[in-house]
Amino acid sequence: MIIAKVKPLEEIKDMVKDYPKVLNVGCAGCTAVCLAGGQKEVDTLNTQLNSSFKADKVSFQVDGFTVERQCEMQFLAELDKIAGQYNAFLSMGCGAGVQFLAERFPRIPVFPAVNTSFVGVNKDIGWYEERCSSCGDCVLGITGGICPVTMCAKGLFNGPCGGPEDGHCEVDKDIPCAWVNIYERLKEQGRLENILKIFPARDWQNQIQGKIILEPYKKRYIK
Amino acid sequence: MTTPEVKSIDKEKIKDILNDKKGKMKLSLFVCAHCGLCAESCPLYRAHDRNPEYMPSYKVINSLGKLYKKIKKLDRNFLEEIKELIWKNCVLCGRCYCPLGIDIPSMIALARGVCRSQGISGVYPHSLGAPEEDFPEALSHIGVSEKE
Amino acid sequence: MKSGSNLEKILSQGKFAVTGELGPPQGSDINIIKEKSKHLRGMVDAVNITDNQTAVIRMSSWAAAIVAIQEGLEPNYQMVCRDRNRLAMQSDILGAYALGIRDMLCLSGDHQIFGNHPYAKKVFDIDSMQLISMVKKMRDEGKFLNGDDIVEPPKMFIGAAANPFGDPYDFRVFRLAKKIEAGADFIQTQCIYNMDIFRNWVKQANDMGLTEKVYILAGVTPMKGVGMARYMQKNVPGLDVPDWLIKRLRGVEKKKQASEGIKICCEQIEEFKEMKGIAGVHIMAIEWEQRVPEIAEQAKLLPRPKV
């Protein structure tokens, strides 16, 4: 799922310091799962902001409201009745949610309180790792389930480069070399021929903003 | 052994939330024909061997339905009871289909909203089976200064 | 002849080739290139011009390569995949060829995090294998990557790198095979210190018939002293510096360590001359170009053949 990390307090304060009454909108979806922007995080951040601005003697008040998901207008609709009371919104949803929020309330400045970081997995509570770059052209079947775009620091398709040592990437000793892993995985499955062939140059997808309308639903939206 | 202090709930706030959508919700609860078609479209129902506790209609009737029925006698325990139904048994994927046009996701969402207003929220991550860790520094990563 | 370059002629005539290395300056002063060229002229058959090596910004390799030509050297124009996409690459190759460059080395490139602009956006639009294929396609089919015809296609002698020491070790010779299939004409290896592992790799390459399809130049870097040896053992990714080397350097007094390093280097070159499957040596005396004449002399590589 989407993993995000809350921004440092100073950065958030700097964004909202000129708005005396702010609503911090949380998200019970991805950012709640990765402990970045769910209700508890909203409450905690609000406590910090209120007390910090009070100590600075700046007139400021932030309330919280957590919606199911910020990436669906149906759930953002819950804010319609109370939006008018606020000068600005903080959003603890991912970048997509922030934009939907801004789209729904175009006259209210919206500020992101988290940095949307990557599409990844929950290794364990509080520990998240990137796995997918949303490249739009998945080759995981060929590379034994290890993504060369995301897990190789150089995104090589005919790796490894000359850098790996003791199975780790030249960039960081704690990062395994994706191609060493791909090699071992395919070797174990008896599918090494996959990487003995040359992967030709890719036609990179997602170079413009993506949009998918599923075929069976096209007639609903396209006249 | 001291009994833990149970925080009381704000019944007025809950009433406000429920009354706000009373018309639509009560009608929806009323017209449900118990046809079970919503169950067929629920991925969780199908994944749990068609356990009736995963039927969308069941979930809604036993959460939101009961909230409207018990509105005068609500307490925190009840909210904790329906927590599983509306969070563990439902992921709000929105696939539930109702031939009568009942907006089931919005009903689950409303029930969740009521719980949240009292500080009760879903447990993440479900898949690990373990409850959210509750230790003093659990939220210490929020509102941190850059220098730390 | 694929390109007609000096390096190609020497290799195709079965003569033991010698290449060197030149890092462009971190500024626009071409006198630095001229100074380095002085030491290398007549000592090597071609000289690698590095491309933003270790992701530190230097004068572009094509520009420095042209200066090298003006200084009487044949440049081996290095291009990395880190900074350029396929458009910029094909465009640069056309320009390079138009201005007289004939040898090219296709590399992945060190990750930008190592360099002086660590937060730059990485490119890696195509990888080194795909770059080799692309340059071959431009030369042999006269076409761009997308299949369009090129008016006056560039005809480069295509080089690639090989690291006999990197992980996964068993896969390295297969990767060499892939590079040959993609179109590599010559290979330069990472600098070699562990001769046992290297001999094993060459044997595998010989057994697979790869050494008949490509010219392999064994890489060497003379150690300036024990400090350098220890640093490279610890910090340079993909490099295997054995303990005996450090011990040998330590066994000599400090001011004689550089000469000892050169001596070891020349011993290696002697072995490479006799090694089946090795077509030459690539001397990487980085920021030590002034010692290259001494190495070339001591290793009996002079005079360089005129072809």
XYZ file of C-alpha atoms in Angstrom:
678
model
C 0.000 0.000 0.000
C 0.982 3.642 -0.005
C 3.477 4.487 2.697
C 3.903 8.025 3.965
C 5.872 9.704 6.701
C 4.849 12.749 8.684
C 6.741 15.971 7.940
C 8.886 17.602 10.630
C 6.984 19.900 12.966
C 8.755 23.079 11.807
C 7.762 22.492 8.222
C 4.123 21.959 9.151
C 4.098 24.999 11.414
C 5.599 27.094 8.664
C 2.818 26.058 6.277
C -0.101 26.912 8.591
C 1.237 29.712 10.762
C -0.782 32.404 8.995
C -4.102 30.575 9.313
C -5.714 31.008 12.720
C -8.246 28.181 12.339
C -7.190 24.977 10.632
C -8.824 21.591 10.128
C -6.443 18.642 10.107
C -8.022 15.968 7.917
C -6.861 12.458 8.631
C -7.241 9.363 6.509
C -8.307 5.940 7.761
C -6.784 4.271 4.748
C -3.142 3.777 3.809
C -1.688 6.515 5.989
C -3.506 5.131 9.022
C -2.026 1.712 8.442
C 1.511 3.058 8.251
C 0.944 5.192 11.361
C 1.374 8.470 9.526
C -2.055 10.012 9.207
C -4.819 8.138 10.986
C -6.979 9.486 13.751
C -4.384 8.931 16.474
C -1.751 10.709 14.451
C -4.126 13.584 13.751
C -4.858 13.974 17.452
C -1.196 13.823 18.380
C -0.145 16.341 15.748
C -2.949 18.676 16.741
C -1.837 18.593 20.358
C 1.712 19.442 19.304
C 0.619 22.240 17.002
C -1.766 23.827 19.456
C 0.729 23.829 22.299
C 3.638 24.893 20.095
C 1.839 27.885 18.627
C 0.557 28.782 22.054
C 4.125 28.850 23.336
C 5.032 31.071 20.362
C 2.112 33.308 21.299
C 0.639 32.853 17.834
C -3.134 32.801 17.507
C -3.858 29.330 16.230
C -6.330 26.505 16.637
C -6.421 23.194 14.818
C -9.279 20.670 14.935
C -9.196 17.132 13.629
C -11.496 15.057 11.455
C -10.657 11.662 10.023
C -12.420 10.377 6.933
C -12.448 6.820 5.628
C -10.289 7.577 2.624
C -9.347 10.893 1.084
C -9.118 9.355 -2.367
C -12.870 9.103 -2.709
C -15.177 12.126 -2.967
C -17.980 10.215 -1.267
C -16.006 10.208 1.964
C -14.720 13.769 1.605
C -18.338 14.869 1.388
C -18.501 14.472 5.163
C -16.463 17.663 5.409
C -18.857 19.794 3.400
C -20.851 20.996 6.371
C -17.883 22.058 8.470
C -15.400 23.268 5.823
C -16.616 26.831 5.955
C -15.455 27.224 9.550
C -11.780 26.931 8.650
C -9.173 29.107 6.960
C -7.067 26.196 5.803
C -6.809 22.426 5.784
C -3.966 20.194 6.741
C -4.181 16.771 5.210
C -2.567 13.658 6.587
C -3.595 11.644 3.584
C -1.312 10.664 0.734
C -0.594 13.002 -2.174
C -3.603 11.699 -4.055
C -5.868 12.403 -1.113
C -4.446 15.871 -0.591
C -5.213 16.715 -4.199
C -8.747 15.379 -4.032
C -9.295 17.415 -0.910
C -7.964 20.513 -2.648
C -10.148 19.761 -5.636
C -13.261 19.496 -3.530
C -12.532 22.723 -1.666
C -10.717 24.899 -4.199
C -11.106 28.083 -2.194
C -9.506 26.697 0.948
C -5.695 26.348 1.000
C -4.710 22.743 1.595
C -1.336 21.738 3.057
C 0.210 18.263 3.170
C 1.310 17.144 6.621
C 2.917 13.970 5.400
C 5.417 13.080 2.688
C 4.020 10.337 0.508
C 7.008 8.079 0.136
C 6.375 4.885 -1.790
C 4.254 1.873 -2.628
C 5.443 -0.757 -0.257
C 4.902 -3.494 2.270
C 4.434 -3.653 6.015
C 7.341 -5.716 7.225
C 6.090 -5.278 10.751
C 4.500 -2.531 12.776
C 6.455 0.668 12.215
C 8.657 -0.871 9.503
C 7.823 -0.262 5.871
C 9.765 -0.975 2.718
C 9.349 0.078 -0.882
C 8.618 -2.648 -3.386
C 6.908 -1.118 -6.385
C 7.496 1.941 -8.554
C 4.185 1.756 -10.400
C 6.027 1.624 -13.673
C 2.969 0.360 -15.489
C 4.654 -2.567 -17.232
C 5.256 -5.333 -14.755
C 8.049 -7.811 -15.419
C 7.983 -9.558 -12.051
C 7.142 -12.844 -13.713
C 10.458 -12.824 -15.531
C 12.640 -11.744 -12.632
C 11.406 -14.268 -10.123
C 9.219 -11.778 -8.271
C 11.914 -9.174 -7.585
C 11.436 -5.769 -9.165
C 14.456 -4.527 -11.103
C 13.056 -1.009 -11.371
C 12.472 -0.553 -7.654
C 14.894 -2.877 -5.922
C 17.904 -2.144 -8.131
C 19.240 1.318 -7.329
C 20.040 1.867 -10.998
C 16.908 0.230 -12.340
C 18.930 -2.090 -14.559
C 17.230 -4.706 -16.680
C 20.392 -6.613 -17.514
C 22.085 -6.409 -14.182
C 24.004 -6.691 -12.038
C 26.408 -3.820 -12.554
C 30.023 -4.103 -11.432
C 29.231 -2.820 -7.982
C 27.782 -5.564 -5.744
C 29.963 -7.030 -3.053
C 28.945 -9.708 -0.579
C 25.497 -9.562 -2.123
C 24.825 -5.938 -1.254
C 24.329 -2.901 -3.444
C 27.246 -0.500 -3.874
C 25.030 2.278 -2.605
C 24.429 0.918 0.878
C 25.676 -2.156 2.757
C 22.199 -2.735 4.130
C 20.583 -2.871 0.735
C 20.816 -6.249 -0.989
C 21.727 -6.290 -4.660
C 18.461 -6.956 -6.471
C 20.228 -8.767 -9.296
C 22.110 -11.057 -6.957
C 18.731 -11.921 -5.489
C 17.102 -12.324 -8.883
C 19.909 -14.642 -9.922
C 19.590 -16.798 -6.789
C 15.795 -16.895 -6.966
C 15.734 -17.946 -10.624
C 18.542 -20.432 -10.067
C 16.519 -22.087 -7.322
C 13.506 -22.268 -9.612
C 15.544 -23.556 -12.539
C 14.622 -20.511 -14.618
C 17.993 -18.849 -15.151
C 17.421 -18.693 -18.888
C 15.193 -15.684 -18.205
C 18.231 -13.533 -17.481
C 20.581 -15.121 -19.972
C 18.557 -13.357 -22.627
C 19.011 -9.665 -23.259
C 16.150 -7.474 -22.035
C 15.705 -4.906 -24.792
C 15.275 -1.197 -24.075
C 12.003 -0.461 -22.306
C 9.133 1.617 -23.510
C 8.708 3.530 -20.260
C 5.066 3.989 -19.343
C 3.737 6.515 -16.834
C 5.613 9.429 -18.341
C 2.402 11.449 -18.282
C -0.234 11.422 -15.534
C -1.970 8.064 -15.571
C -5.644 7.457 -16.160
C -7.516 4.193 -16.427
C -11.159 3.801 -17.372
C -12.048 0.159 -17.499
C -13.610 -1.060 -20.712
C -16.958 -2.201 -19.244
C -17.415 1.200 -17.635
C -16.480 3.372 -20.580
C -20.043 3.863 -21.674
C -20.843 5.452 -18.316
C -18.332 8.219 -18.792
C -17.600 8.580 -22.459
C -20.396 9.688 -24.739
C -7.223 -5.029 41.584
C -8.559 -1.682 40.548
C -11.172 -1.581 37.817
C -9.954 0.533 34.906
C -11.796 3.776 34.485
C -14.150 3.546 31.557
C -14.499 6.845 29.823
C -18.111 7.751 29.278
C -19.360 8.475 25.778
C -20.762 11.691 24.446
C -24.314 10.592 23.639
C -25.295 14.007 22.354
C -22.566 13.962 19.786
C -23.552 10.475 18.654
C -27.181 11.547 18.370
C -26.158 14.498 16.216
C -24.232 12.262 13.862
C -27.040 9.724 13.607
C -29.831 12.292 13.285
C -28.030 14.103 10.523
C -28.616 11.195 8.151
C -31.595 9.664 9.938
C -34.002 9.838 7.033
C -31.853 8.064 4.496
C -30.424 5.513 6.940
C -33.672 4.475 8.546
C -35.283 4.083 5.154
C -32.376 1.951 3.980
C -32.624 -0.234 7.066
C -36.342 -0.543 6.555
C -36.401 -1.518 2.887
C -33.747 -4.190 3.149
C -35.396 -7.297 1.740
C -32.795 -9.675 3.143
C -32.336 -11.017 -0.344
C -28.675 -11.785 0.318
C -27.486 -10.460 -3.036
C -25.137 -8.069 -1.288
C -23.439 -11.076 0.252
C -22.634 -12.591 -3.112
C -20.727 -9.501 -4.098
C -18.749 -9.192 -0.859
C -15.186 -10.543 -1.237
C -14.834 -11.082 2.495
C -18.052 -13.071 2.695
C -16.821 -15.315 -0.072
C -13.349 -15.591 1.433
C -14.750 -16.610 4.820
C -16.742 -19.574 3.574
C -19.949 -17.622 3.336
C -20.026 -16.941 7.065
C -23.233 -14.925 7.597
C -21.374 -12.537 9.907
C -19.704 -11.182 6.785
C -22.877 -10.469 4.879
C -23.067 -6.744 4.265
C -26.694 -6.672 5.346
C -25.809 -8.463 8.578
C -22.961 -6.082 9.241
C -25.108 -3.040 8.715
C -28.144 -4.241 10.645
C -26.035 -5.284 13.615
C -23.987 -2.126 13.713
C -25.755 0.937 12.391
C -29.171 -0.690 12.795
C -28.525 -1.312 16.466
C -27.084 2.161 16.928
C -30.359 3.656 15.791
C -32.372 1.211 17.914
C -30.340 1.625 21.077
C -29.689 5.316 20.671
C -30.920 6.069 24.179
C -29.114 3.184 25.870
C -25.740 3.401 24.184
C -22.543 2.811 26.102
C -18.864 2.365 25.308
C -19.055 -1.406 25.547
C -21.544 -1.552 22.725
C -19.336 0.545 20.521
C -16.418 -1.778 21.259
C -18.649 -4.732 20.346
C -19.563 -3.455 16.917
C -15.956 -2.482 16.229
C -15.110 -5.927 14.826
C -18.123 -6.013 12.567
C -17.433 -2.733 10.909
C -13.646 -2.872 10.782
C -12.508 -6.466 10.750
C -15.456 -7.843 8.802
C -15.491 -4.989 6.317
C -12.763 -3.182 4.379
C -15.072 -0.658 2.729
C -14.037 -1.843 -0.679
C -17.408 -0.685 -1.944
C -18.215 -3.748 -4.011
C -21.434 -4.646 -2.223
C -24.265 -4.550 -4.689
C -27.874 -3.993 -3.623
C -30.709 -4.413 -6.136
C -32.782 -1.938 -4.160
C -30.079 0.680 -4.366
C -29.177 0.791 -0.675
C -25.832 2.531 -0.243
C -24.263 -0.026 2.084
C -20.742 1.480 2.243
C -22.099 4.789 3.482
C -23.867 2.980 6.296
C -20.736 1.208 7.420
C -18.869 4.506 7.125
C -21.428 6.238 9.316
C -21.141 3.550 11.983
C -17.380 3.991 11.854
C -17.780 7.723 12.140
C -19.824 7.288 15.302
C -17.149 5.070 16.836
C -14.378 7.447 15.838
C -16.143 10.376 17.392
C -15.689 8.555 20.707
C -12.070 7.692 20.104
C -12.741 4.134 19.026
C -11.106 3.215 15.763
C -10.127 0.205 13.770
C -7.072 -1.831 14.646
C -4.246 -1.891 12.124
C -2.857 -3.987 10.699
C -5.481 -6.660 10.803
C -3.319 -9.144 9.049
C -0.759 -9.334 11.818
C -3.433 -10.298 14.299
C -1.739 -8.262 16.945
C -3.335 -5.198 18.428
C -1.710 -1.850 17.876
C 1.176 -1.469 20.215
C 0.323 0.622 23.170
C 3.501 1.942 24.665
C 4.413 5.435 25.841
C 6.452 6.401 22.790
C 4.036 4.899 20.268
C 3.184 8.255 18.745
C 6.489 9.976 19.353
C 7.252 10.113 15.644
C 4.475 12.665 15.072
C 5.170 16.354 15.467
C 8.878 15.848 15.788
C 11.379 18.578 15.171
C 13.744 18.070 12.229
C 16.762 18.135 14.473
C 15.668 15.094 16.468
C 36.988 -2.832 -40.127
C 34.030 -1.698 -38.085
C 35.349 1.728 -37.183
C 38.883 1.848 -38.519
C 40.191 3.060 -35.181
C 43.793 2.606 -34.079
C 42.708 0.354 -31.224
C 40.657 -1.806 -33.560
C 43.526 -2.175 -36.000
C 45.998 -3.179 -33.309
C 43.635 -5.712 -31.779
C 42.579 -7.189 -35.084
C 46.210 -7.663 -36.016
C 46.701 -9.750 -32.904
C 49.062 -7.272 -31.260
C 48.959 -6.819 -27.487
C 47.009 -3.585 -27.007
C 47.551 -0.964 -24.301
C 44.937 1.549 -23.218
C 45.138 4.246 -20.597
C 42.783 6.501 -18.721
C 42.294 10.225 -18.451
C 39.846 11.988 -16.166
C 38.620 15.350 -17.513
C 39.023 18.395 -15.268
C 36.418 19.644 -12.792
C 36.275 22.870 -14.735
C 36.752 24.186 -18.233
C 40.545 24.378 -18.306
C 41.716 22.279 -21.229
C 45.319 22.784 -20.261
C 44.814 20.102 -17.642
C 43.907 17.670 -20.401
C 46.880 18.794 -22.428
C 49.169 18.203 -19.453
C 47.879 14.668 -18.873
C 47.987 13.913 -22.594
C 51.687 14.730 -22.660
C 52.438 11.749 -20.428
C 50.218 9.361 -22.347
C 51.130 10.246 -25.907
C 52.920 7.338 -27.574
C 52.504 5.171 -24.498
C 49.018 3.847 -25.220
C 46.934 2.863 -28.246
C 43.819 4.565 -26.955
C 42.910 6.425 -23.799
C 39.624 6.174 -21.899
C 37.986 9.524 -21.278
C 35.813 9.086 -18.200
C 32.206 10.330 -17.966
C 31.422 12.141 -14.681
C 33.290 9.407 -12.870
C 31.962 8.575 -9.388
C 29.114 10.964 -10.211
C 31.344 13.976 -9.691
C 30.883 16.628 -12.349
C 33.728 16.987 -14.798
C 33.980 18.350 -18.291
C 31.863 16.153 -20.528
C 33.686 13.147 -21.887
C 32.921 13.973 -25.508
C 34.429 17.434 -25.153
C 37.522 16.159 -23.395
C 37.799 13.412 -26.012
C 37.977 15.999 -28.775
C 40.748 17.824 -26.939
C 42.529 14.479 -26.630
C 42.346 14.031 -30.402
C 43.835 17.482 -30.832
C 46.636 16.380 -28.513
C 47.466 13.360 -30.660
C 45.684 10.689 -28.657
C 42.901 8.320 -29.665
C 40.101 8.690 -27.129
C 37.955 5.815 -25.892
C 34.798 7.833 -25.284
C 33.027 6.632 -22.128
C 29.299 7.051 -21.783
C 27.356 6.157 -18.637
C 23.647 5.433 -18.394
C 23.133 7.442 -15.247
C 22.902 10.947 -16.730
C 21.511 10.631 -20.241
C 18.374 9.234 -21.792
C 18.287 7.503 -25.180
C 17.658 10.771 -27.010
C 20.667 12.516 -25.528
C 22.817 9.414 -25.999
C 22.100 8.939 -29.692
C 22.492 12.640 -30.250
C 25.857 12.683 -28.466
C 27.065 9.635 -30.385
C 26.320 11.346 -33.690
C 28.245 14.403 -32.576
C 31.144 12.396 -31.215
C 31.526 10.425 -34.426
C 31.236 13.546 -36.550
C 34.171 15.059 -34.670
C 36.445 12.057 -35.048
C 35.749 9.817 -32.073
C 35.869 6.142 -33.015
C 36.046 4.085 -29.810
C 33.256 4.034 -27.248
C 32.838 2.400 -23.837
C 29.273 1.707 -22.664
C 28.874 1.701 -18.900
C 26.140 1.763 -16.262
C 27.835 4.446 -14.198
C 28.280 4.896 -10.473
C 25.107 5.827 -8.614
C 24.682 9.576 -8.217
C 24.524 9.228 -4.443
C 28.307 8.874 -4.434
C 28.945 12.137 -6.160
C 28.762 15.825 -5.533
C 25.107 16.168 -6.576
C 23.613 13.247 -4.690
C 20.026 14.463 -4.994
C 20.015 14.741 -8.762
C 17.354 12.713 -10.529
C 18.782 9.519 -11.944
C 18.178 8.670 -15.592
C 19.078 5.023 -16.400
C 16.597 5.174 -19.279
C 18.505 2.266 -20.794
C 21.146 0.113 -19.154
C 24.657 -0.653 -20.407
C 23.555 -3.814 -22.201
C 20.850 -1.935 -24.073
C 23.304 0.862 -24.844
C 25.705 -1.614 -26.437
C 22.858 -2.983 -28.585
C 21.853 0.521 -29.538
C 25.332 1.577 -30.662
C 25.631 -1.646 -32.646
C 22.273 -1.011 -34.276
C 23.359 2.488 -35.235
C 26.566 1.144 -36.738
C 25.539 -2.095 -38.436
C 21.944 -1.341 -39.400
C 22.284 2.409 -39.749
C 19.197 2.860 -37.620
C 18.232 4.720 -34.474
C 16.766 2.742 -31.593
C 13.250 3.364 -32.882
C 14.089 1.954 -36.312
C 14.391 5.230 -38.215
C 17.238 5.420 -40.715
C 20.306 7.470 -39.859
C 21.847 9.645 -42.519
C 25.600 8.920 -42.201
C 25.456 6.380 -39.386
C 28.214 6.505 -36.760
C 30.578 3.551 -36.836
C 32.008 3.040 -33.400
C 34.272 0.334 -32.083
C 32.138 -0.769 -29.149
C 33.558 -1.424 -25.730
C 32.047 -2.639 -22.482
C 33.245 -3.278 -18.959
C 33.440 -6.571 -17.108
C 33.982 -7.188 -13.443
C 35.298 -10.703 -12.819
C 35.050 -10.147 -9.061
C 31.521 -8.918 -8.509
C 28.582 -10.815 -7.135
C 27.104 -13.138 -8.100
C 30.427 -14.618 -9.088
C 28.979 -17.557 -11.013
C 26.956 -15.277 -13.209
C 29.782 -12.967 -14.295
C 30.948 -14.960 -17.285
C 27.346 -15.256 -18.495
C 27.026 -11.519 -18.275
C 30.136 -11.276 -20.408
C 28.448 -13.564 -22.920
C 25.402 -11.293 -22.922
C 27.530 -8.234 -23.617
C 29.185 -9.981 -26.526
C 25.793 -10.972 -27.889
C 24.598 -7.403 -27.494
C 27.491 -6.274 -29.665
C 30.567 -5.557 -27.601
C 33.770 -5.631 -29.674
C 36.171 -5.202 -26.796
C 36.039 -5.520 -23.023
C 37.990 -3.721 -20.329
C 37.942 -5.323 -16.927
C 37.883 -3.712 -13.493
C 41.373 -3.419 -12.045
C 42.699 -6.793 -11.059
C 44.580 -7.634 -7.891
C 43.356 -11.108 -7.141
C 45.011 -13.044 -9.947
C 43.603 -16.425 -8.868
C 40.014 -15.365 -9.312
C 40.881 -13.614 -12.539
C 42.627 -16.636 -14.023
C 39.555 -18.702 -13.219
C 37.266 -16.210 -14.927
C 39.434 -16.130 -18.046
C 39.464 -19.915 -18.138
C 35.674 -19.985 -18.055
C 35.562 -17.370 -20.804
C 37.964 -19.431 -22.884
C 35.987 -22.635 -22.313
C 32.793 -20.923 -23.441
C 34.506 -19.698 -26.585
C 33.928 -16.088 -25.592
C 37.530 -15.006 -25.978
C 37.338 -15.793 -29.672
C 34.442 -13.387 -30.097
C 35.696 -10.387 -28.158
C 38.991 -8.720 -27.255
C 39.559 -8.629 -23.523
C 41.877 -6.055 -22.005
C 42.857 -6.804 -18.423
C 42.648 -3.823 -16.126
C 45.466 -2.810 -13.788
C 45.932 0.056 -11.368
C 49.350 0.442 -9.790
C 49.193 0.986 -6.057
C 50.878 4.182 -4.895
C 51.362 2.792 -1.435
C 49.856 0.869 1.435
C 47.364 3.630 2.232
C 45.856 3.459 -1.225
C 45.707 -0.334 -1.106
C 43.894 -0.334 2.218
C 41.494 2.395 1.091
C 40.576 0.543 -2.076
C 40.104 -2.703 -0.205
C 37.638 -1.060 2.134
C 35.826 1.565 0.088
C 35.667 0.764 -3.592
C 32.661 -1.371 -4.520
C 33.318 -4.492 -6.527
C 37.081 -4.470 -5.952
C 38.944 -7.458 -4.526
C 42.284 -6.435 -3.006
C 44.001 -9.466 -1.476
C 45.902 -9.250 1.813
C 49.196 -10.457 0.320
C 49.350 -7.280 -1.743
C 49.005 -5.072 1.310
C 51.569 -7.170 3.116
C 54.066 -6.862 0.292
C 53.678 -3.099 0.154
C 54.021 -2.807 3.893
C 57.235 -4.784 3.703
C 58.949 -1.923 1.865
C 59.887 1.454 3.322
C 57.372 4.192 2.606
C 59.241 6.080 -0.109
C 59.845 2.868 -2.042
C 56.198 1.711 -1.885
C 55.201 3.462 -5.119
C 57.951 1.734 -7.067
C 56.981 -1.575 -5.495
C 53.385 -0.954 -6.573
C 54.554 -0.336 -10.117
C 56.718 -3.451 -9.970
C 53.710 -5.572 -8.973
C 51.733 -3.988 -11.787
C 54.397 -4.852 -14.354
C 54.554 -8.440 -13.084
C 50.834 -8.673 -13.741
C 51.234 -7.248 -17.235
C 53.885 -9.861 -18.028
C 51.446 -12.586 -17.088
C 48.642 -10.996 -19.118
C 50.841 -10.987 -22.215
C 51.107 -14.754 -21.988
C 47.525 -15.439 -20.867
C 45.299 -17.157 -23.384
C 42.258 -15.033 -24.130
C 43.755 -11.714 -23.055
C 44.297 -9.276 -25.905
C 45.791 -6.368 -24.048
C 46.043 -4.343 -20.872
C 44.098 -1.323 -19.622
C 46.261 0.812 -17.350
C 44.255 2.966 -14.991
C 46.831 5.236 -13.375
C 44.246 7.732 -12.228
C 45.736 11.098 -11.268
C 49.117 9.375 -11.710
C 49.405 9.698 -15.462
C 52.987 10.878 -15.168
C 54.066 7.368 -14.131
C 52.528 5.694 -17.192
C 55.671 6.103 -19.330
C 57.631 4.347 -16.562
C 55.136 1.491 -16.435
C 55.035 1.133 -20.200
C 58.820 1.036 -20.286
C 59.242 -1.380 -17.391
C 56.570 -3.719 -18.761
C 58.283 -3.677 -22.133
C 55.251 -2.317 -23.940
C 57.185 0.234 -25.981
C 57.254 1.335 -28.681
C 53.551 1.196 -29.444
C 52.966 -0.277 -32.907
C 52.111 2.068 -35.749
C 49.310 0.599 -37.868
